[in-house]
Tab-separated table of C-alpha atoms in Angstrom:
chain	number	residue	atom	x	y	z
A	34	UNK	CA	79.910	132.903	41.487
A	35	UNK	CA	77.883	134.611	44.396
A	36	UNK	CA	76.203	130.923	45.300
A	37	UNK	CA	79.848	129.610	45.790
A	38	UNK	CA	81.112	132.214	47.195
A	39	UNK	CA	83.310	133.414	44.759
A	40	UNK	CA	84.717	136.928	44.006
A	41	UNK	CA	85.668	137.492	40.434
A	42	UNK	CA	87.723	140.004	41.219
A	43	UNK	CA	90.440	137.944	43.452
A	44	UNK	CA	93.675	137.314	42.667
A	45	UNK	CA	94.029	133.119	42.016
A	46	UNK	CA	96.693	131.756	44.231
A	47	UNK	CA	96.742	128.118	43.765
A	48	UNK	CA	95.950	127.219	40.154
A	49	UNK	CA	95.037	123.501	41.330
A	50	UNK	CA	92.008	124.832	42.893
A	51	UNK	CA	91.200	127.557	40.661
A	52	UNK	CA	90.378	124.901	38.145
A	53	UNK	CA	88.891	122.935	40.130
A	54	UNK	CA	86.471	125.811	41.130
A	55	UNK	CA	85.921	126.552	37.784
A	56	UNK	CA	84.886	123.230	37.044
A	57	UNK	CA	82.614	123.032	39.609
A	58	UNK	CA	80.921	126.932	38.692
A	59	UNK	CA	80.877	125.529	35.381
A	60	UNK	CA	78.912	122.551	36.022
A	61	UNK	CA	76.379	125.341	37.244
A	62	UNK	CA	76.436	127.201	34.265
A	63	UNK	CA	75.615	124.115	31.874
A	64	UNK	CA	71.989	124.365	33.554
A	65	UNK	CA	72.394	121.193	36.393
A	66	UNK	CA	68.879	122.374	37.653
A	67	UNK	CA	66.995	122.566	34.863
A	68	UNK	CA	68.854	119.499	33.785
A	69	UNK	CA	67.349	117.704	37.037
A	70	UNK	CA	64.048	119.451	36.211
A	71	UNK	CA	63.832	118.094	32.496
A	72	UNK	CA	64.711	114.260	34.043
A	73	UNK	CA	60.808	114.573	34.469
A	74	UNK	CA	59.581	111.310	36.433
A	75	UNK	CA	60.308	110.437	40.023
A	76	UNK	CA	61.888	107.620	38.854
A	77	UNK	CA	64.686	109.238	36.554
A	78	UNK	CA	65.716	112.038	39.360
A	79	UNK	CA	66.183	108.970	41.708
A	80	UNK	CA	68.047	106.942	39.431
A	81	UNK	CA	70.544	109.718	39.129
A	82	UNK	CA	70.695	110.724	42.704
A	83	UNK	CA	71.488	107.018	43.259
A	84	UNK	CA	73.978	106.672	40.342
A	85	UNK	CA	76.025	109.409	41.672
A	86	UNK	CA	76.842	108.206	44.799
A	87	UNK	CA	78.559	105.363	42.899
A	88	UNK	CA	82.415	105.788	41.970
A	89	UNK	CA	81.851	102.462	39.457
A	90	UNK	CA	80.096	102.240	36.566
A	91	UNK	CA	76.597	100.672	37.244
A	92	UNK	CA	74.456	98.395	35.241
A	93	UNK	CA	70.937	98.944	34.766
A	94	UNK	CA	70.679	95.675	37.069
A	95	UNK	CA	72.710	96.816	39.653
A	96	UNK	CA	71.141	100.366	39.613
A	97	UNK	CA	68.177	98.558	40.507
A	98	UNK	CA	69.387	96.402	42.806
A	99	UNK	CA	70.466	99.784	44.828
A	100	UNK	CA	67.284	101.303	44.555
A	101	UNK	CA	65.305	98.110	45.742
A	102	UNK	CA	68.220	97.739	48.932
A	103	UNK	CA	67.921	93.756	47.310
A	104	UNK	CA	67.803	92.166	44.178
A	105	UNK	CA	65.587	93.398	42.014
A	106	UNK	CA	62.162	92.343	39.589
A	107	UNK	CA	62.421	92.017	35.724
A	108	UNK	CA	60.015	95.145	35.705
A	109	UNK	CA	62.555	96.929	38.517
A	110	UNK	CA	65.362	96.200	36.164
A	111	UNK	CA	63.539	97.550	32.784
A	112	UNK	CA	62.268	100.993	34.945
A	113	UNK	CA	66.098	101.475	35.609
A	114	UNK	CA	67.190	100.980	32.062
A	115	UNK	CA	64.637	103.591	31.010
A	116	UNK	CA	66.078	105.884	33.543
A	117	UNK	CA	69.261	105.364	31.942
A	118	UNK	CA	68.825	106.183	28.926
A	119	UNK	CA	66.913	109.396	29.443
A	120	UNK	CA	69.871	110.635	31.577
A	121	UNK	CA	72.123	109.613	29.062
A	122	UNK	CA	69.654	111.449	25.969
A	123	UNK	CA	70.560	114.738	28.869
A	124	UNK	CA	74.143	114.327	29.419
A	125	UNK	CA	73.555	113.686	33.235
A	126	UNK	CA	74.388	110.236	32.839
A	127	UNK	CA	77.450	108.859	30.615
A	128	UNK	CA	77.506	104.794	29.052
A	129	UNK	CA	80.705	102.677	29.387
A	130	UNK	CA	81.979	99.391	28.345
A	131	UNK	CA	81.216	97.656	25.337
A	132	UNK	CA	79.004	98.924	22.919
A	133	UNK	CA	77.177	95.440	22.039
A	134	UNK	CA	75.781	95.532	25.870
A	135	UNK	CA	73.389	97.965	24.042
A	136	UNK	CA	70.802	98.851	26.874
A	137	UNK	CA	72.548	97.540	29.404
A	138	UNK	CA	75.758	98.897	29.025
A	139	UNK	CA	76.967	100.451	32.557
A	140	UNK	CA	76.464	103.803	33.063
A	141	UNK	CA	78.435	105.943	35.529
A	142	UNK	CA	77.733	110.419	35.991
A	143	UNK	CA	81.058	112.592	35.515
A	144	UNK	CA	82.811	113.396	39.037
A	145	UNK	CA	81.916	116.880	38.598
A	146	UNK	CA	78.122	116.648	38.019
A	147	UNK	CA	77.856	114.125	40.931
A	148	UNK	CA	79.940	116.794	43.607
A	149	UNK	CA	77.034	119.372	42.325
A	150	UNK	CA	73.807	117.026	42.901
A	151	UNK	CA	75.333	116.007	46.305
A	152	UNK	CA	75.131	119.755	47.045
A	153	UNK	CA	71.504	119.921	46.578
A	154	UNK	CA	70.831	116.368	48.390
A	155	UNK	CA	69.412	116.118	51.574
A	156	UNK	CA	72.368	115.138	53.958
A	157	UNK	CA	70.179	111.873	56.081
A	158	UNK	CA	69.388	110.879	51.947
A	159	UNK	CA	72.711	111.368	50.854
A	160	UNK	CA	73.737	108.806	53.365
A	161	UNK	CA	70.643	106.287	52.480
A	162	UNK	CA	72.026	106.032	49.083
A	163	UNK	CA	75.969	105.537	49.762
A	164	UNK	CA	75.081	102.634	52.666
A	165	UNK	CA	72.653	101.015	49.742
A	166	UNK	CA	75.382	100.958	47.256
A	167	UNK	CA	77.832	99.598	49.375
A	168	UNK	CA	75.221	96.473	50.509
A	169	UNK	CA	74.940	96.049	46.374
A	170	UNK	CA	78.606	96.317	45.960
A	171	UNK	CA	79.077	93.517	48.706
A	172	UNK	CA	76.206	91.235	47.187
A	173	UNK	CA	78.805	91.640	44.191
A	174	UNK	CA	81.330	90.409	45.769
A	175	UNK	CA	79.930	88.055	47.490
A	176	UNK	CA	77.642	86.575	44.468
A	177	UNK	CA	78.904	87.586	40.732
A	178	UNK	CA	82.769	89.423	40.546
A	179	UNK	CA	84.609	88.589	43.466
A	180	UNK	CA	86.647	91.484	43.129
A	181	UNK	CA	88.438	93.159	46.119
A	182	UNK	CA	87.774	96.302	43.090
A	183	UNK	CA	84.136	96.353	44.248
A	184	UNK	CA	85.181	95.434	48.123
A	185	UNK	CA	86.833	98.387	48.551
A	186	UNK	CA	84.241	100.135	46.529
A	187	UNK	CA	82.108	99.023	48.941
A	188	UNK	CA	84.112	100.353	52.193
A	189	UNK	CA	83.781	103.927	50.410
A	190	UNK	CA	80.238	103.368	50.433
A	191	UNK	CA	79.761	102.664	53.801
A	192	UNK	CA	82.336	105.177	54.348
A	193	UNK	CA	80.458	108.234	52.771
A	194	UNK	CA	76.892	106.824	54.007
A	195	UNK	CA	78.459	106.965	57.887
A	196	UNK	CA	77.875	103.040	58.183
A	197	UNK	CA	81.300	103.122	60.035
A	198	UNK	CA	80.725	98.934	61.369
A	199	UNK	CA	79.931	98.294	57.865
A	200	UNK	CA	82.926	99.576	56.698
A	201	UNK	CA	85.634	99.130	58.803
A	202	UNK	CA	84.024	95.120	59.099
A	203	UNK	CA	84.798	94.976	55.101
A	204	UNK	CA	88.056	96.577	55.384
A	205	UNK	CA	89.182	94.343	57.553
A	206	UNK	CA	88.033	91.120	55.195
A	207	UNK	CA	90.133	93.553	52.893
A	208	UNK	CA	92.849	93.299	54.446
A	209	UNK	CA	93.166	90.130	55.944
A	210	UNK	CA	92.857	88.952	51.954
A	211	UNK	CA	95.996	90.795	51.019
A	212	UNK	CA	97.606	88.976	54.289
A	213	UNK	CA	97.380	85.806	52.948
A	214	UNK	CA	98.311	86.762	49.919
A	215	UNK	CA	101.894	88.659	51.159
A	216	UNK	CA	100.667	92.244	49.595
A	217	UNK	CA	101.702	94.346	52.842
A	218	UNK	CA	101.964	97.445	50.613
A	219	UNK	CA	97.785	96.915	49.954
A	220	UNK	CA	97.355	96.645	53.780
A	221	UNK	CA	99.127	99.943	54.477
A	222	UNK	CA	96.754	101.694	51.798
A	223	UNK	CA	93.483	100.368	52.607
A	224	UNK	CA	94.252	101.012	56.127
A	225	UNK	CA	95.287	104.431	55.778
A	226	UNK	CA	92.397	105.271	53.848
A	227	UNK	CA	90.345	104.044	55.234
A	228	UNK	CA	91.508	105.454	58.737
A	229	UNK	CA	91.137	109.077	57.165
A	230	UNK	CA	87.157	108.871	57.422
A	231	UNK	CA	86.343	106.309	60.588
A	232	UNK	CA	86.040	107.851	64.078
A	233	UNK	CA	88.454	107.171	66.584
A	234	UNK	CA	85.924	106.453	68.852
A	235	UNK	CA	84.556	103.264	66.638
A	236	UNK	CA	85.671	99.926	67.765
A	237	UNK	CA	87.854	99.141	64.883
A	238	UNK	CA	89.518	102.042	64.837
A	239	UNK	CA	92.313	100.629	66.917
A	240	UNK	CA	92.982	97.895	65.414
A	241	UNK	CA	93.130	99.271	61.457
A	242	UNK	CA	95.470	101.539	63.299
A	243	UNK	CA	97.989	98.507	64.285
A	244	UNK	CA	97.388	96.645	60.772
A	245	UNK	CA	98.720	100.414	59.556
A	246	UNK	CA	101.464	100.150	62.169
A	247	UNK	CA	102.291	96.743	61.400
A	248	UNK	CA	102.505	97.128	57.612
A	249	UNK	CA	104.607	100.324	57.914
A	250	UNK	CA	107.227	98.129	59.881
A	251	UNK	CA	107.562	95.261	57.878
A	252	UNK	CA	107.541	97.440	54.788
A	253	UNK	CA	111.107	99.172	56.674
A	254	UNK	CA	109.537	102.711	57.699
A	255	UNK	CA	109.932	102.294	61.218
A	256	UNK	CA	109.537	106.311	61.871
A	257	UNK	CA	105.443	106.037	60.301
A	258	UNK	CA	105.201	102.924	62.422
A	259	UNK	CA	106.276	104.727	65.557
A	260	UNK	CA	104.133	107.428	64.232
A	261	UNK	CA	100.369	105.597	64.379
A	262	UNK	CA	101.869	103.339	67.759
A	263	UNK	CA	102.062	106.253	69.309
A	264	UNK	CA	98.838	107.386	67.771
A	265	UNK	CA	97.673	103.845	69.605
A	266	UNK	CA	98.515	104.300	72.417
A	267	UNK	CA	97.078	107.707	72.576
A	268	UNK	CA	93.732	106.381	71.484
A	269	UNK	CA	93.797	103.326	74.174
A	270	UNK	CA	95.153	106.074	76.345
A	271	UNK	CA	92.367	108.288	76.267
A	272	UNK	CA	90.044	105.898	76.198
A	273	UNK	CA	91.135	104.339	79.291
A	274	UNK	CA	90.649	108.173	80.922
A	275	UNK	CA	87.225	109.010	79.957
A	276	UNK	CA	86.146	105.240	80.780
A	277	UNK	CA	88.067	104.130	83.694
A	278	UNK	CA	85.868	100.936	84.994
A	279	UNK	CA	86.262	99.459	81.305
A	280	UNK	CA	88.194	96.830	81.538
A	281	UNK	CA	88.719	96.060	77.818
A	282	UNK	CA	89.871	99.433	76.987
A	283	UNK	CA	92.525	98.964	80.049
A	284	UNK	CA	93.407	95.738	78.331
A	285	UNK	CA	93.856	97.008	74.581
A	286	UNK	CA	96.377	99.846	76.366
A	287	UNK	CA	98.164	96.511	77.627
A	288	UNK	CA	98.472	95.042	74.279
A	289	UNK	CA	99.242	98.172	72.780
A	290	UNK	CA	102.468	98.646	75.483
A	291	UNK	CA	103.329	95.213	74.564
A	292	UNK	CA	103.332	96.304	70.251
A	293	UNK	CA	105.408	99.684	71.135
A	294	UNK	CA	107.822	97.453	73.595
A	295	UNK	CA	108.323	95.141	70.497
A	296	UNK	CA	109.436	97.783	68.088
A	297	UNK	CA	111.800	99.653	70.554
A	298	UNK	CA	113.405	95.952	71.206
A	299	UNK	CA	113.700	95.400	67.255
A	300	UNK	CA	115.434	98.699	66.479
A	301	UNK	CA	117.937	98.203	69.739
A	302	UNK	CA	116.427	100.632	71.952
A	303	UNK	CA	116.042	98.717	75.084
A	304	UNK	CA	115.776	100.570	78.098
A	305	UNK	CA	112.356	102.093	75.791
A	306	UNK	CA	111.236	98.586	75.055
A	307	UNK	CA	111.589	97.649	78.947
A	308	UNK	CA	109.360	100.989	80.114
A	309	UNK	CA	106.553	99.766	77.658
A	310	UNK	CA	106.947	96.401	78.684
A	311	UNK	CA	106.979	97.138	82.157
A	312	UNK	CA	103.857	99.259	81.561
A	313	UNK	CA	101.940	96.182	80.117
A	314	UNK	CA	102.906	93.975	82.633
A	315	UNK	CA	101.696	96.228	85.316
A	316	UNK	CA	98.135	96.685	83.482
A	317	UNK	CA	97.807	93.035	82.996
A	318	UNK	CA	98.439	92.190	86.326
A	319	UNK	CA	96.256	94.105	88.016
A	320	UNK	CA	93.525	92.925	85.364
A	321	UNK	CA	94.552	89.287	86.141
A	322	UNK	CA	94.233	90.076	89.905
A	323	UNK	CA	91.104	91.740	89.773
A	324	UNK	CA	89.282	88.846	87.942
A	325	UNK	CA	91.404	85.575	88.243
A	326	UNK	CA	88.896	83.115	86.704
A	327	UNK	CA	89.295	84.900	83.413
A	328	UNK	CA	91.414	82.922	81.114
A	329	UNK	CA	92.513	85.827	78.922
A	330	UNK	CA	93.171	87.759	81.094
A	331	UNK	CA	95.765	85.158	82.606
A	332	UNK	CA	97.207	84.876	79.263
A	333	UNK	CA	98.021	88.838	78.369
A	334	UNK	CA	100.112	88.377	81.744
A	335	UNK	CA	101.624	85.455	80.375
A	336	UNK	CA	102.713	87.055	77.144
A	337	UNK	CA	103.826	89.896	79.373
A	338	UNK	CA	106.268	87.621	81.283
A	339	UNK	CA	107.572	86.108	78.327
A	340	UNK	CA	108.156	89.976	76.886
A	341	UNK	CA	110.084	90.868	79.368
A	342	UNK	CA	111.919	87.621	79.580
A	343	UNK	CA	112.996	87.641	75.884
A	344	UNK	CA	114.063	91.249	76.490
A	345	UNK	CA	116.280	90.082	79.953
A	346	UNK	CA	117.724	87.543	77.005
A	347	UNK	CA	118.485	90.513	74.441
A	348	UNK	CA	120.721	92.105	77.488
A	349	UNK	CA	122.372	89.576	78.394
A	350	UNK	CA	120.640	88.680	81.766
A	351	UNK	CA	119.402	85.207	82.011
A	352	UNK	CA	118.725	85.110	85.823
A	353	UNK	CA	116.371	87.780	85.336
A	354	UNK	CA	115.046	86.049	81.959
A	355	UNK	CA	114.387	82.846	83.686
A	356	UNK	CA	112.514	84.722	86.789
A	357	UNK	CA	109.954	85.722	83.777
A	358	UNK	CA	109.630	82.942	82.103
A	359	UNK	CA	108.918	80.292	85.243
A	360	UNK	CA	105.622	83.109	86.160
A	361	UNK	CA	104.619	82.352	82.256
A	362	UNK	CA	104.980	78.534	82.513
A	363	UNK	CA	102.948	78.559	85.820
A	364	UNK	CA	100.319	80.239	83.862
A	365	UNK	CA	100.650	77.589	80.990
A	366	UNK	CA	100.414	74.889	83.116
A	367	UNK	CA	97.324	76.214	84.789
A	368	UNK	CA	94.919	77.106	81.928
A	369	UNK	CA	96.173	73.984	79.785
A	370	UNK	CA	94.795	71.791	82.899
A	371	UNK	CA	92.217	73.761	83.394
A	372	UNK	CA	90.942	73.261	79.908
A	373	UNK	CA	92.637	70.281	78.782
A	374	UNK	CA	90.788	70.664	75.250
A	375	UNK	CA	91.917	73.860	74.019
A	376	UNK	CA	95.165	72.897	71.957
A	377	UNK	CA	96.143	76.282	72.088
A	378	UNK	CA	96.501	76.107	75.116
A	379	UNK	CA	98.572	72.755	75.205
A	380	UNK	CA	100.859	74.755	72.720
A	381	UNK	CA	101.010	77.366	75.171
A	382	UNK	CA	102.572	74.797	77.639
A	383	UNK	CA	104.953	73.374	75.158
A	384	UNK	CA	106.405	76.773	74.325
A	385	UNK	CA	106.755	76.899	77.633
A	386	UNK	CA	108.555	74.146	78.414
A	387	UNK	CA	110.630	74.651	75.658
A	388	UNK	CA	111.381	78.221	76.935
A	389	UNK	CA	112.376	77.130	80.420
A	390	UNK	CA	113.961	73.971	80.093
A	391	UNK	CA	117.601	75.656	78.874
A	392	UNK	CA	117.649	77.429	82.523
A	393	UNK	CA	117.619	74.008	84.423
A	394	UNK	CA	118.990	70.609	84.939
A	395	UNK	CA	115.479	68.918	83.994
A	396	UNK	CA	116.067	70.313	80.506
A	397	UNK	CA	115.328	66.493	79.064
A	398	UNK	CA	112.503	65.948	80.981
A	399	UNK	CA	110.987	69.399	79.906
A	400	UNK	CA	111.672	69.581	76.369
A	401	UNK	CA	110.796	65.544	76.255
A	402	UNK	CA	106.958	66.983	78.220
A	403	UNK	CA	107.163	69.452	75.120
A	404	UNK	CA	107.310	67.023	72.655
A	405	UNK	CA	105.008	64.361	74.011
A	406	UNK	CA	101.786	67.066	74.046
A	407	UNK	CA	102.816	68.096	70.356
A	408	UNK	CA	103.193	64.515	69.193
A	409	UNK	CA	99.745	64.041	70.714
A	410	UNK	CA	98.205	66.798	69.417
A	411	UNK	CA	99.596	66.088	65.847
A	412	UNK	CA	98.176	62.610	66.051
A	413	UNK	CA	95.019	63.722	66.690
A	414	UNK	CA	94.907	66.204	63.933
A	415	UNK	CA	94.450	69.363	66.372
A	416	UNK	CA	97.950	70.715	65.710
A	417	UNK	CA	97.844	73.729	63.478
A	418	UNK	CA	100.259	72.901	60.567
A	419	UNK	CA	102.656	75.785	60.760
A	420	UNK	CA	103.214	74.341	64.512
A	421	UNK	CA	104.864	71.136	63.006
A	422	UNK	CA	108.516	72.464	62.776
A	423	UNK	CA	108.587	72.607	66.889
A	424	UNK	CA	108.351	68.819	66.735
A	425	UNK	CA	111.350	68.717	64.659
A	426	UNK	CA	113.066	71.660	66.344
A	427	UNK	CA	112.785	69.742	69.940
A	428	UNK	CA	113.848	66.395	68.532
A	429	UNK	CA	116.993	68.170	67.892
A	430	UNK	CA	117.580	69.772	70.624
A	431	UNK	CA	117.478	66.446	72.318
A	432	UNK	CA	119.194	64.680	70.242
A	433	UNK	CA	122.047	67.393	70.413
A	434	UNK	CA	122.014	66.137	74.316
């Protein structure tokens, strides 16, 4: 009780972590040291210390696959199995899964015995272990299970071992598997979690944050997606203050304006979604100013033009609309000659087209310009699939007169 700083005498206010704390004072009292002490060889006290970082059972294999960092010798694989089974023989360790494994039936140590040896672990070690269990669990995934189960035990890895690149690079894989798949429930979670360990300061931070955002909002909880936006654009905020001649932090504020203008526009709150659109727009310019030649930068003004323009169409104003979206077809025009190869960029211009020719009498001639470069494009097999209703959308249109 003294080593935990405990007094025996105080009065127990939350009974939650009263257990708890009794749990963990009891795992001292069942003799943890001398349990280390009697796991004898090197080997076995390793073997533990590298099992417990582990929230999965482990086979003997994969416990020596961790210990190696790669994949392991016959006589690596037998050491570990020993191990095993003499921290099973002193309750350190615990065997799951099917009994007929025999030997090399996973083996996994209780929650409570693992909190107590990480208390005694070097810190620097501590994080050795967790990054080499997360490079097994991804070697998993990537060669035997498959199994988002040991992906994301893999991001908690990383997560506890400080590897923050590793993790947040996984999470991401993570999460752009559950977009395919329609799961935006799973993208909120692993987000979220995965948000409550990484620094703001690493370079993914930002953009778990919008997948969070995003998620919330299509899941119908606008308030926690206003919540992390604004968290957003705090982040590209501040980063854009302590680093004022970085560019791409002045850029992801732009983008970020652009994502908060969005959501005001959806939920009806225009004169908010103008202010953040107007705030993008004056970001990307200057960016687009400052460095013309840089195609990216020419199309975040672009998409800024055609923000503000689709808002001028929400109010009613489509003198003001049409201003917008001429500056984004001028932009269109340009990079799509400039790099005649890119069909994104020839998409750009048929959008564009598309989006200007209701405003004028050469609506025909625009929307037939349209057409023509996604005909072409589809003929030559460099139009993206889910780009294919446009064709039909414009043949319409012109057949509608």
């Amino acid at each position: 009780l003294e080593e935990q700083g405990v007094s025996a005498d105080a009065a127990v206010a939350d009974v939650d972590a009263a257990i708890q704390q009794a749990i963990l004072v009891g795992a001292r009292d069942v003799l943890l040291e001398q349990l280390v002490d009697l796991a004898g060889a090197a080997d076995a006290r390793e073997a533990l210390l590298q099992l417990a970082v582990s929230n999965l059972p482990v086979s003997p294999a994969g416990l020596a696959h961790m210990l190696a960092d790669a994949e392991p010798t016959e006589a690596q694989v037998d050491t570990a199995r020993a191990a095993l089974d003499h921290l099973t023989t002193l309750s350190l360790a615990y065997r799951t899964g099917p009994e007929d494994a025999g030997a090399d039936r996973d083996a996994a140590v209780h929650r409570w015995t693992a909190e107590g040896l990480a208390r005694r672990s070097d810190e620097a070690e501590l994080h050795t272990r967790s990054s080499r269990a997360g490079r097994y669990r991804m070697w998993r995934v990537k060669h035997d299970s498959k199994s988002i189960v040991d992906g994301m035990e893999a991001v908690r890895n990383f997560l506890a071992g400080q590897s923050y690149d590793d993790a947040s690079r996984e999470a991401i894989g993570i999460i752009q598997f559950f977009q395919r798949n329609n799961q935006t429930t799973m993208i909120a979670l692993v987000a979220g979690e995965v948000l409550e360990t990484l620094p703001a300061e690493q370079g993914d931070y930002g953009f778990l944050l919008d997948q969070e955002a995003r998620a919330y909002l299509a899941l119908g909880f606008s308030e926690r997606a206003f919540e992390q936006y604004g968290r957003l654009l705090r982040l590209f905020q501040q980063r854009v203050t302590d680093y004022p001649d970085r560019a791409d932090y002045q850029r992801d504020l732009s983008v970020s304006y652009n994502k908060v203008g969005d959501l005001y526009r959806a939920l009806g709150q225009g004169e908010q979604a103008r202010d953040a659109y107007q705030r993008s727009l004056d970001i990307a310019e200057r960016l687009a100013k400052a460095e013309p030649d840089r195609a990216d930068y020419q199309r975040d003004l672009s998409v800024s033009y055609t923000r503000l323009a689709q808002h001028h169409l929400s109010l009613d104003e489509p003198q003001e609309a049409f201003g917008y979206f001429v500056k984004d077809l001028q932009i269109a025009e340009r990079l799509a000659q400039a790099e005649p190869g890119r069909a994104d960029y020839q998409v750009d211009l048929a959008i564009s087209l598309m989006q200007v020719a209701p405003f004028t009498d050469k609506r025909t001639e625009l929307l037939t310009s349209a057409l023509q470069i996604l005909t072409t494009l589809q003929a030559e097999g460099r139009l993206d699939p889910s780009r294919a209703g446009m064709i039909e959308r414009i043949q319409a249109l012109l057949e509608g007169g």
